[in-house]
Coordinates of C-alpha atoms and ligand atoms in Angstrom, one line a residue:
M1 CA 21.9 -9.0 9.1
I2 CA 20.6 -6.8 11.9
Q3 CA 20.9 -3.1 11.1
E4 CA 20.9 -0.7 14.0
A5 CA 20.0 2.9 13.5
N6 CA 21.8 3.6 16.8
P7 CA 24.6 1.3 18.0
K8 CA 23.8 2.3 21.7
S9 CA 20.6 0.3 21.2
R10 CA 22.7 -2.9 21.6
K11 CA 22.2 -2.4 25.4
H12 CA 18.5 -2.7 25.0
L13 CA 18.8 -5.9 22.9
T14 CA 20.8 -7.6 25.6
K15 CA 18.3 -6.6 28.3
S16 CA 15.4 -7.9 26.2
K17 CA 17.0 -11.3 25.9
L18 CA 16.6 -11.8 29.7
M19 CA 12.9 -11.3 29.7
V20 CA 10.5 -14.2 30.1
S21 CA 8.7 -15.2 27.0
A22 CA 5.1 -15.0 28.1
I23 CA 3.7 -11.5 28.8
Q24 CA 2.3 -11.5 32.3
K25 CA 1.3 -7.8 32.5
P26 CA 1.1 -4.8 30.1
L27 CA 4.4 -4.1 28.3
P28 CA 5.6 -0.6 29.3
P29 CA 6.5 2.1 26.8
G30 CA 10.1 1.7 25.7
S31 CA 9.5 -2.0 25.0
T32 CA 10.4 -3.4 21.6
I33 CA 7.7 -4.9 19.3
G34 CA 8.9 -7.3 16.6
I35 CA 7.0 -7.3 13.3
L36 CA 7.4 -10.1 10.8
G37 CA 7.0 -8.4 7.4
G38 CA 7.9 -5.0 6.3
G39 CA 5.2 -3.6 4.0
Q40 CA 2.7 -0.8 4.5
L41 CA 0.8 -2.6 7.2
G42 CA 4.1 -3.0 9.2
R43 CA 4.8 0.7 8.6
M44 CA 1.5 1.9 9.9
L45 CA 1.8 -0.5 12.9
S46 CA 5.2 0.9 13.6
L47 CA 4.0 4.5 13.4
A48 CA 1.1 3.7 15.8
A49 CA 3.5 1.9 18.2
S50 CA 5.9 4.8 18.3
R51 CA 3.0 7.2 19.3
L52 CA 2.7 5.0 22.5
G53 CA 6.5 5.2 23.1
F54 CA 7.3 1.7 21.8
Q55 CA 10.1 0.9 19.3
C56 CA 9.8 -1.6 16.5
H57 CA 12.1 -4.2 15.0
I58 CA 11.1 -5.1 11.5
Y59 CA 12.0 -8.5 10.0
D60 CA 11.9 -8.2 6.3
P61 CA 14.0 -10.0 3.6
E62 CA 14.0 -6.7 1.7
W63 CA 16.2 -3.9 2.9
A64 CA 14.7 -0.5 3.8
G65 CA 11.1 -1.4 2.9
P66 CA 8.1 0.8 3.9
A67 CA 8.1 -0.4 7.6
A68 CA 11.8 -0.3 8.2
K69 CA 12.0 3.3 7.0
V70 CA 10.1 4.4 10.1
S71 CA 11.4 1.8 12.6
R72 CA 14.4 1.7 14.9
F73 CA 15.7 -1.8 14.0
E74 CA 15.5 -4.1 11.0
S75 CA 16.7 -7.6 10.2
N76 CA 17.2 -8.3 6.5
T77 CA 17.4 -12.0 5.8
S78 CA 15.1 -14.8 4.7
Y79 CA 12.2 -16.1 6.8
E80 CA 13.9 -19.6 6.5
N81 CA 17.0 -18.3 8.3
I82 CA 15.9 -19.8 11.7
E83 CA 18.9 -18.6 13.6
A84 CA 18.2 -15.1 12.5
V85 CA 14.5 -15.4 13.4
L86 CA 15.5 -16.6 16.9
S87 CA 17.9 -13.7 17.6
F88 CA 15.3 -11.3 16.2
A89 CA 12.6 -12.7 18.6
Q90 CA 15.0 -12.7 21.5
A91 CA 15.8 -9.0 20.8
C92 CA 12.0 -8.2 21.1
D93 CA 9.6 -8.1 24.0
V94 CA 6.6 -9.4 21.9
V95 CA 6.4 -10.5 18.3
T96 CA 3.5 -10.0 15.7
Y97 CA 3.2 -10.2 11.9
E98 CA 1.7 -8.0 9.2
F99 CA 1.0 -10.8 6.6
E100 CA -0.5 -14.2 6.9
N101 CA 2.0 -16.2 4.8
V102 CA 4.7 -16.3 7.5
P103 CA 6.2 -19.8 7.1
S104 CA 5.1 -22.0 10.0
L105 CA 8.6 -22.8 11.2
T106 CA 9.4 -19.1 11.4
A107 CA 6.3 -18.5 13.4
K108 CA 7.0 -21.5 15.7
T109 CA 10.6 -20.3 16.3
A110 CA 9.5 -16.8 17.2
A111 CA 6.7 -18.2 19.5
N112 CA 9.2 -20.4 21.3
A113 CA 11.3 -17.4 22.2
R114 CA 8.7 -14.7 22.8
S115 CA 4.9 -14.3 22.9
L116 CA 3.7 -14.3 19.3
H117 CA 0.3 -12.7 18.8
P118 CA -1.9 -13.8 17.1
N119 CA -0.7 -17.3 18.0
A120 CA 1.0 -19.7 15.5
N121 CA -2.1 -21.9 15.3
V122 CA -4.1 -18.9 13.9
L123 CA -1.6 -18.7 11.1
N124 CA -1.8 -22.4 10.3
I125 CA -5.5 -22.2 10.0
A126 CA -5.6 -18.9 8.0
Q127 CA -2.9 -20.0 5.5
D128 CA -5.2 -22.6 4.0
R129 CA -8.7 -21.7 2.8
F130 CA -9.9 -25.2 3.4
S131 CA -8.8 -25.3 7.1
E132 CA -10.0 -21.8 7.6
K133 CA -13.5 -22.4 6.2
T134 CA -13.8 -25.7 8.0
F135 CA -12.7 -24.1 11.3
I136 CA -15.1 -21.1 10.9
R137 CA -18.1 -23.4 10.0
D138 CA -17.4 -26.4 12.4
K139 CA -15.5 -24.9 15.4
A140 CA -16.7 -21.3 15.5
K141 CA -20.2 -22.2 14.2
V142 CA -20.3 -19.2 11.9
P143 CA -21.8 -19.7 8.4
V144 CA -19.6 -19.7 5.2
A145 CA -20.4 -20.4 1.5
A146 CA -20.7 -24.1 0.8
F147 CA -17.3 -25.5 -0.3
E148 CA -15.5 -28.7 -1.3
P149 CA -11.8 -29.6 -1.4
V150 CA -10.5 -30.2 -4.9
N151 CA -7.2 -32.0 -5.7
S152 CA -7.8 -33.2 -9.3
V153 CA -10.0 -32.5 -12.3
H154 CA -12.0 -35.5 -11.2
D155 CA -12.7 -33.9 -7.8
L156 CA -13.6 -30.7 -9.6
K157 CA -16.2 -32.4 -11.7
R158 CA -17.7 -34.1 -8.7
A159 CA -17.7 -30.8 -6.6
T160 CA -19.4 -28.8 -9.4
K161 CA -22.2 -31.5 -9.4
K162 CA -22.5 -31.2 -5.6
L163 CA -22.4 -27.4 -5.4
G164 CA -24.0 -26.5 -8.7
L165 CA -22.9 -23.8 -11.1
P166 CA -21.7 -21.0 -11.2
A167 CA -19.0 -21.7 -8.6
V168 CA -15.6 -20.2 -7.8
L169 CA -12.4 -22.3 -7.8
K170 CA -9.6 -20.9 -5.5
T171 CA -6.2 -22.2 -4.6
R172 CA -6.1 -23.3 -0.9
R173 CA -2.9 -21.3 -0.2
F174 CA -1.2 -18.0 -1.2
G175 CA -4.3 -16.5 -2.9
Y176 CA -5.0 -12.8 -2.3
D177 CA -6.6 -9.9 -4.3
G178 CA -8.4 -12.5 -6.5
K179 CA -5.1 -14.2 -7.5
G180 CA -5.4 -18.0 -8.1
Q181 CA -9.1 -17.8 -8.7
S182 CA -11.5 -18.5 -11.5
I183 CA -15.3 -18.6 -12.0
I184 CA -16.8 -21.7 -13.5
K185 CA -20.0 -20.9 -15.3
S186 CA -20.5 -24.1 -17.3
E187 CA -19.0 -27.6 -17.4
N188 CA -17.0 -26.4 -20.5
D189 CA -15.0 -24.1 -18.2
I190 CA -13.8 -26.9 -15.9
P191 CA -10.5 -27.9 -17.8
V192 CA -9.3 -24.2 -18.1
A193 CA -10.2 -23.5 -14.5
W194 CA -8.2 -26.5 -13.3
D195 CA -5.2 -25.4 -15.5
V196 CA -5.3 -22.1 -13.6
M197 CA -4.6 -24.0 -10.4
K198 CA -1.4 -25.4 -11.9
G199 CA -1.9 -28.6 -9.9
A200 CA -2.1 -26.8 -6.6
P201 CA -4.7 -28.1 -4.0
A202 CA -7.8 -26.0 -4.3
I203 CA -11.4 -25.5 -3.0
L204 CA -14.6 -25.0 -5.0
E205 CA -17.0 -22.5 -3.4
A206 CA -20.7 -22.0 -4.3
F207 CA -21.0 -18.6 -6.1
I208 CA -22.7 -16.2 -3.8
P209 CA -25.0 -13.6 -5.4
F210 CA -24.3 -11.1 -2.6
K211 CA -26.0 -7.7 -2.2
R212 CA -22.9 -6.1 -0.8
E213 CA -19.5 -7.0 0.7
V214 CA -18.9 -5.9 4.3
S215 CA -16.1 -6.3 6.8
V216 CA -15.5 -6.0 10.5
I217 CA -12.3 -5.0 12.2
A218 CA -12.2 -6.2 15.8
A219 CA -9.7 -6.9 18.4
R220 CA -9.3 -9.3 21.4
S221 CA -6.8 -8.9 24.2
F222 CA -5.2 -11.7 26.2
T223 CA -7.6 -10.9 29.0
G224 CA -10.5 -11.8 26.6
E225 CA -11.6 -8.1 26.3
T226 CA -13.0 -7.4 22.8
A227 CA -13.6 -4.2 20.8
A228 CA -15.0 -3.7 17.3
Y229 CA -15.5 -0.8 14.9
P230 CA -18.8 -0.2 13.1
L231 CA -19.6 -2.2 9.9
I232 CA -17.6 -1.3 6.8
E233 CA -18.9 -1.5 3.2
N234 CA -16.3 -2.5 0.6
V235 CA -16.1 -2.0 -3.1
H236 CA -13.6 -4.0 -5.2
Q237 CA -12.2 -3.2 -8.6
N238 CA -10.2 -5.9 -10.5
H239 CA -10.4 -8.0 -7.3
I240 CA -8.5 -5.3 -5.4
L241 CA -10.1 -3.3 -2.7
H242 CA -11.0 0.1 -4.2
K243 CA -13.1 1.9 -1.5
S244 CA -14.3 1.3 2.0
L245 CA -17.1 3.3 3.6
A246 CA -17.7 3.4 7.3
P247 CA -19.9 3.3 9.3
A248 CA -21.9 1.3 6.7
E249 CA -25.7 1.6 6.4
N250 CA -27.8 -1.0 8.3
D251 CA -25.3 -2.1 10.9
D252 CA -27.2 -4.2 13.5
G253 CA -24.1 -5.5 15.2
R254 CA -24.5 -9.1 14.0
A255 CA -21.3 -9.1 12.0
Q256 CA -19.3 -7.9 15.0
G257 CA -20.8 -10.6 17.1
L258 CA -19.8 -13.3 14.5
A259 CA -16.3 -11.9 14.3
V260 CA -15.9 -12.1 18.1
Q261 CA -17.2 -15.6 18.0
I262 CA -14.4 -16.6 15.6
M263 CA -11.8 -14.7 17.6
S264 CA -12.8 -16.5 20.8
A265 CA -12.7 -19.9 19.1
L266 CA -9.1 -19.1 17.9
D267 CA -8.0 -17.8 21.4
Y268 CA -7.0 -14.8 19.3
V269 CA -5.0 -11.8 20.5
G270 CA -4.7 -8.7 18.3
V271 CA -6.7 -7.2 15.5
M272 CA -8.5 -9.5 13.0
A273 CA -10.5 -8.6 9.9
T274 CA -13.5 -10.6 8.9
E275 CA -14.9 -10.2 5.4
F276 CA -18.5 -11.1 4.7
F277 CA -20.9 -11.5 1.8
E278 CA -24.3 -10.0 2.7
L279 CA -27.3 -11.6 0.9
E280 CA -30.5 -9.9 -0.1
D281 CA -32.3 -11.3 2.9
G282 CA -29.6 -10.0 5.3
T283 CA -27.9 -13.3 5.8
L284 CA -24.1 -12.9 6.5
L285 CA -21.6 -15.5 5.2
V286 CA -17.9 -15.2 6.0
N287 CA -15.8 -15.0 2.9
E288 CA -12.4 -15.0 4.8
I289 CA -10.6 -13.8 7.8
A290 CA -7.3 -11.9 7.8
P291 CA -5.3 -12.4 11.0
R292 CA -3.9 -8.9 11.0
V293 CA -4.7 -5.3 10.5
H294 CA -6.5 -4.9 7.1
N295 CA -6.9 -2.5 4.2
S296 CA -10.6 -2.1 4.9
G297 CA -9.7 -0.6 8.4
H298 CA -7.5 2.2 7.2
W299 CA -10.3 4.8 7.5
T300 CA -10.0 4.5 11.3
Q301 CA -6.7 6.5 11.1
D302 CA -8.6 9.8 10.7
A303 CA -12.0 9.0 12.2
G304 CA -11.2 10.5 15.6
C305 CA -10.9 7.3 17.5
I306 CA -8.1 4.8 18.3
D307 CA -7.1 3.5 14.9
Q308 CA -6.8 -0.2 14.0
F309 CA -3.0 -0.1 14.1
E310 CA -2.9 1.3 17.7
L311 CA -5.7 -1.1 18.6
H312 CA -3.5 -4.0 17.5
I313 CA -0.5 -2.7 19.4
R314 CA -2.6 -2.2 22.5
A315 CA -4.0 -5.7 22.3
I316 CA -0.7 -7.5 21.8
C317 CA 1.0 -5.5 24.6
G318 CA -1.8 -6.2 27.1
W319 CA -3.0 -2.6 27.2
P320 CA -6.7 -1.6 27.6
L321 CA -8.2 -1.6 24.1
G322 CA -9.7 1.9 24.2
D323 CA -12.3 3.8 22.2
T324 CA -13.3 2.4 18.8
S325 CA -16.3 4.7 18.1
P326 CA -15.7 7.0 15.1
K327 CA -16.4 10.6 15.4
S328 CA -17.1 11.1 11.6
K329 CA -18.2 9.1 8.6
M330 CA -15.2 8.2 6.4
E331 CA -14.5 7.0 2.9
M332 CA -11.1 5.4 2.2
T333 CA -9.8 5.1 -1.4
N334 CA -6.8 3.1 -2.3
L335 CA -4.1 4.7 -4.4
I336 CA -3.1 1.9 -6.8
G337 CA -0.1 2.2 -9.1
E338 CA -0.1 5.6 -11.0
D339 CA -2.9 7.0 -8.8
I340 CA -0.2 8.2 -6.5
S341 CA 0.9 10.7 -9.1
H342 CA -2.0 12.9 -8.1
W343 CA -0.5 13.4 -4.6
E344 CA -0.2 17.1 -5.0
S345 CA -3.9 17.7 -5.8
L346 CA -5.0 15.2 -3.2
A347 CA -2.9 17.1 -0.6
Q348 CA -5.0 20.2 -1.4
E349 CA -8.4 18.6 -0.9
P350 CA -10.3 19.7 2.1
K351 CA -11.4 17.1 4.7
T352 CA -8.9 14.7 3.1
F353 CA -6.0 12.8 4.7
L354 CA -3.2 11.5 2.6
H355 CA -1.2 8.4 3.6
L356 CA 1.7 7.4 1.3
Y357 CA 3.7 4.2 1.9
G358 CA 7.2 5.3 0.8
K359 CA 7.5 2.5 -1.8
R360 CA 10.4 3.0 -4.2
D361 CA 8.8 1.8 -7.5
I362 CA 5.4 2.4 -8.9
K363 CA 4.0 -0.8 -10.4
P364 CA 0.5 -1.5 -11.9
G365 CA -1.7 -3.0 -9.2
R366 CA 0.7 -2.1 -6.3
K367 CA -0.8 -0.4 -3.3
M368 CA 1.1 2.9 -3.0
G369 CA -1.0 4.8 -0.5
H370 CA -4.6 5.7 0.4
V371 CA -6.8 8.7 1.1
N372 CA -9.3 9.1 3.9
R373 CA -12.1 11.6 3.2
I374 CA -14.6 12.8 5.8
I375 CA -18.0 12.6 4.2
G376 CA -21.5 13.8 5.1
Ligands
AMP401 P1 -11.2 -13.6 -2.0 O1 -9.8 -13.6 -2.6 O2 -11.7 -14.9 -1.6 O3 -11.4 -12.5 -1.0 O4 -12.1 -13.1 -3.3 C1 -11.9 -11.9 -3.9 C2 -13.2 -11.4 -4.4 O5 -13.8 -12.3 -5.3 C3 -14.3 -11.2 -3.3 O6 -14.1 -10.0 -2.6 C4 -15.6 -11.3 -4.1 O7 -15.9 -10.0 -4.7 C5 -15.3 -12.3 -5.1 N1 -15.7 -13.7 -4.6 C6 -14.9 -14.5 -3.9 N2 -15.5 -15.7 -3.6 C7 -16.8 -15.5 -4.1 C8 -18.0 -16.4 -4.0 N3 -17.9 -17.6 -3.5 N4 -19.1 -15.9 -4.6 C9 -19.1 -14.7 -5.2 N5 -18.0 -13.8 -5.3 C10 -16.9 -14.3 -4.7

């Protein structure tokens, strides 16, 4: 069902349907940006888009989620409702997504009607850890941790012999925030680790004794222009991002170069996050890419430059990418679950910017908001 905040908007929907699907020149303010997914990333994309005079149409099976609450249009139906996906795409001037598990038929349907950025092939690759790591290593020529595909306990035993122990077993699909993962320290752990996969195809990765985890947020436009923020250092707690610090120490620009190399190989348009393990000797290995705006880039909202959300909107609409150099050092801290109950004291802290996502229910492990603090 398409909900319209303003019935007069129907006129705009009809006009959009007549537009050609591929963007030839920058989309003017007033155009409609379609976003598949309606969580906090969609919300912050929509807020950034509205600053530039765009309006957003959110496609989200849930009614009135974080993104829809701040957007002009929403469609509430399943991603498998292909007719609805088609009319959603036809009502927009460009379509993007805020999560990487958009079903491939949904993405293809949207892409057939309108420009979809990043392209549907990026999604195909990023939805499967095996194809993602194979692509990054073999096509983009960027180093990753050694890995092996695993489809049975027999494969797992063979892979542990090849890669050595400890090693990390991960599901190929639908893993995030450490879900669907287990560390194998000795051969005795193999049966339990395989049970965790519940028969799903998996990969085994060599365990990387990293010095720190860093990430890069970079963008590429459809003219091939690129822009990147300084290096970000990330600290995880219980497999969920806890803090990001930027600019990180010892940023020699290598990580940004590798991220751009991957984006070019993917013919990428939009913002992409690349997460790296940095070893003691400075070697960088890609852990994973996220074909979207990313939690480790939230600090950009208050650093005095164009933030990652606006950067993505600019890239997918064919605008100049703009200034990504921060004017201050920032620390972003996620507000997980009950952390949000401290909103009143956080709102009083100096040099602190509070971002709350408008989620109805507080649940343990749920990202409810974040704070950006100017430091130094
Ligand atoms: P992922 O879901 O792949 O991003 O993994 C979640 C977290 O688990 C990472 O941020 C790391 O802290 C840790 N991790 C994942 N893979 C490895 C690895 N191969 N070696 C060491 N730690 C890892």
